[in-house]
Coordinates of C-alpha atoms in Angstrom, one line a residue:
M1 CA -16.1 -2.5 17.4
P2 CA -14.2 -3.9 14.8
S3 CA -14.8 -7.7 13.5
R4 CA -12.7 -10.4 13.8
T5 CA -12.1 -9.8 10.2
D6 CA -11.1 -6.3 10.6
S7 CA -8.7 -7.2 13.5
E8 CA -7.1 -9.7 11.1
A9 CA -6.3 -7.0 8.6
A10 CA -5.0 -4.7 11.2
H11 CA -2.5 -7.4 12.3
K12 CA -1.6 -8.3 8.7
F13 CA -0.9 -4.3 7.8
G14 CA -0.2 -3.0 11.2
F15 CA -3.1 0.0 11.2
T16 CA -4.2 1.2 14.4
P17 CA -6.7 3.7 15.2
G18 CA -6.1 7.3 14.6
Q19 CA -3.6 6.6 11.5
V20 CA -4.0 8.5 8.6
V21 CA -3.3 6.0 5.5
Q22 CA -2.8 7.7 1.8
E23 CA -4.0 5.4 -1.4
F24 CA -2.5 5.9 -4.9
Y25 CA -3.9 4.3 -8.0
Y26 CA -7.3 3.3 -6.6
D27 CA -9.4 2.0 -9.6
E28 CA -12.3 -0.2 -9.8
D29 CA -10.6 -3.4 -9.4
V30 CA -9.2 -2.6 -5.9
D31 CA -10.3 -5.1 -2.9
M32 CA -13.0 -2.9 -1.3
A33 CA -13.4 -5.2 1.8
L34 CA -10.1 -4.3 2.3
R35 CA -10.2 -0.7 2.0
E36 CA -13.5 -0.5 4.0
S37 CA -11.5 -2.7 6.8
I38 CA -8.6 -0.3 6.8
E39 CA -10.9 2.8 7.5
R40 CA -12.9 0.8 10.3
V41 CA -9.9 0.0 12.0
T42 CA -8.1 3.3 11.7
G43 CA -11.4 5.1 11.9
E44 CA -10.3 7.6 9.3
E45 CA -11.1 7.8 5.4
L46 CA -8.3 6.5 3.3
A47 CA -6.3 9.9 2.1
D48 CA -6.7 10.1 -1.8
E49 CA -3.3 10.9 -3.9
D50 CA -3.9 14.9 -3.6
F51 CA -3.4 14.6 0.0
A52 CA -0.7 17.1 1.1
E53 CA -0.4 16.7 4.7
T54 CA 1.4 14.2 7.0
T55 CA 0.4 10.6 7.0
D56 CA 1.4 7.5 9.0
A57 CA 1.4 4.8 5.9
A58 CA 0.3 4.6 2.3
I59 CA -1.0 2.0 0.2
I60 CA -0.6 1.9 -3.7
W61 CA -2.5 -0.5 -5.7
W62 CA 0.3 -1.3 -8.6
R63 CA -0.9 -3.6 -11.8
S64 CA 1.6 -4.1 -14.7
D65 CA -0.1 -1.8 -17.0
D66 CA 0.2 1.2 -14.3
G67 CA 3.7 1.4 -15.9
D68 CA 7.4 0.4 -15.7
A69 CA 9.8 0.1 -12.7
D70 CA 10.7 3.8 -13.3
D71 CA 7.2 4.6 -13.0
L72 CA 6.7 2.8 -9.7
T73 CA 10.0 4.4 -8.4
D74 CA 8.6 7.6 -9.1
L75 CA 5.3 6.9 -7.1
L76 CA 7.1 5.6 -4.4
T77 CA 9.1 8.4 -4.0
D78 CA 5.8 10.5 -4.0
A79 CA 4.1 8.5 -1.5
A80 CA 7.1 8.8 1.1
A81 CA 7.1 12.7 0.7
N82 CA 4.2 12.9 3.0
L83 CA 5.2 9.8 5.1
D84 CA 5.9 10.5 8.8
D85 CA 9.1 8.7 10.0
G86 CA 8.9 5.0 10.7
G87 CA 5.4 4.9 8.4
D88 CA 5.5 2.0 5.9
I89 CA 4.3 2.0 2.3
W90 CA 2.6 -1.2 1.1
V91 CA 2.3 -2.0 -2.6
L92 CA -0.4 -4.0 -3.6
S93 CA -0.3 -6.0 -6.9
P94 CA -2.2 -8.8 -8.4
K95 CA -1.5 -12.3 -7.3
A96 CA 0.4 -14.5 -9.7
G97 CA -1.8 -15.7 -12.5
R98 CA -4.3 -12.6 -12.2
P99 CA -4.2 -9.9 -14.9
G100 CA -2.1 -7.2 -14.3
Q101 CA 0.6 -9.4 -12.0
V102 CA 3.7 -7.9 -10.9
Q103 CA 6.5 -9.8 -10.3
A104 CA 8.1 -9.1 -6.7
A105 CA 11.8 -8.4 -8.1
D106 CA 10.1 -5.4 -10.1
V107 CA 8.5 -4.0 -6.9
E108 CA 12.1 -4.7 -4.9
D109 CA 14.1 -3.0 -7.9
A110 CA 12.0 0.2 -7.6
A111 CA 12.0 0.2 -3.9
T112 CA 15.7 0.2 -3.7
N113 CA 16.0 2.8 -6.5
A114 CA 13.5 4.8 -4.1
G115 CA 15.6 4.2 -0.9
M116 CA 13.6 1.7 0.7
H117 CA 13.8 -2.2 1.1
A118 CA 11.2 -4.5 1.1
S119 CA 10.4 -5.9 4.6
A120 CA 7.8 -8.3 4.3
S121 CA 4.8 -9.9 2.0
V122 CA 1.4 -10.5 3.3
D123 CA -1.4 -12.3 1.8
G124 CA -3.3 -8.7 1.3
A125 CA -6.8 -9.6 -0.2
K126 CA -8.3 -12.4 -2.0
D127 CA -6.8 -11.0 -5.5
W128 CA -3.7 -9.1 -4.0
L129 CA -0.3 -9.7 -2.6
A130 CA 0.9 -7.0 -0.3
M131 CA 4.6 -5.9 0.1
R132 CA 5.8 -3.8 2.9
L133 CA 8.1 -1.4 2.1
V134 CA 10.5 0.5 4.3
V135 CA 12.1 3.8 4.2
R136 CA 15.9 3.8 4.9
A137 CA 17.1 5.5 7.7
R138 CA 18.7 8.9 6.8
G139 CA 22.6 8.5 6.4
V140 CA 22.2 4.7 5.3

């Protein structure tokens, strides 16, 4: 049974049991408690960047030294390629004042260029801010 912390994470991100969540740009600085919480709530291991099947959501750990806005746009396009209709992409970036901080406007610009829009931001983890990106409906 998920703990209270797991339930709070599931509520923030909207993850539910059985969902497949693909993870991009995993590194040693990611929030392991958040990762483990997502896996406990979904009951599935996070799929890595090479996963080629349909996913329900994606999380991207993005830091300023991972690249520029064009690189993030390309990554968002890649993340959306496996995404089931209605799935979300969450971009997690270091909070203000922490190494690797990314401006929200940079994430929003990359999202727009990838055909997405930002719909929410949440306190993703101790050192990470999460921005929810939604793929625009086709024909919009």
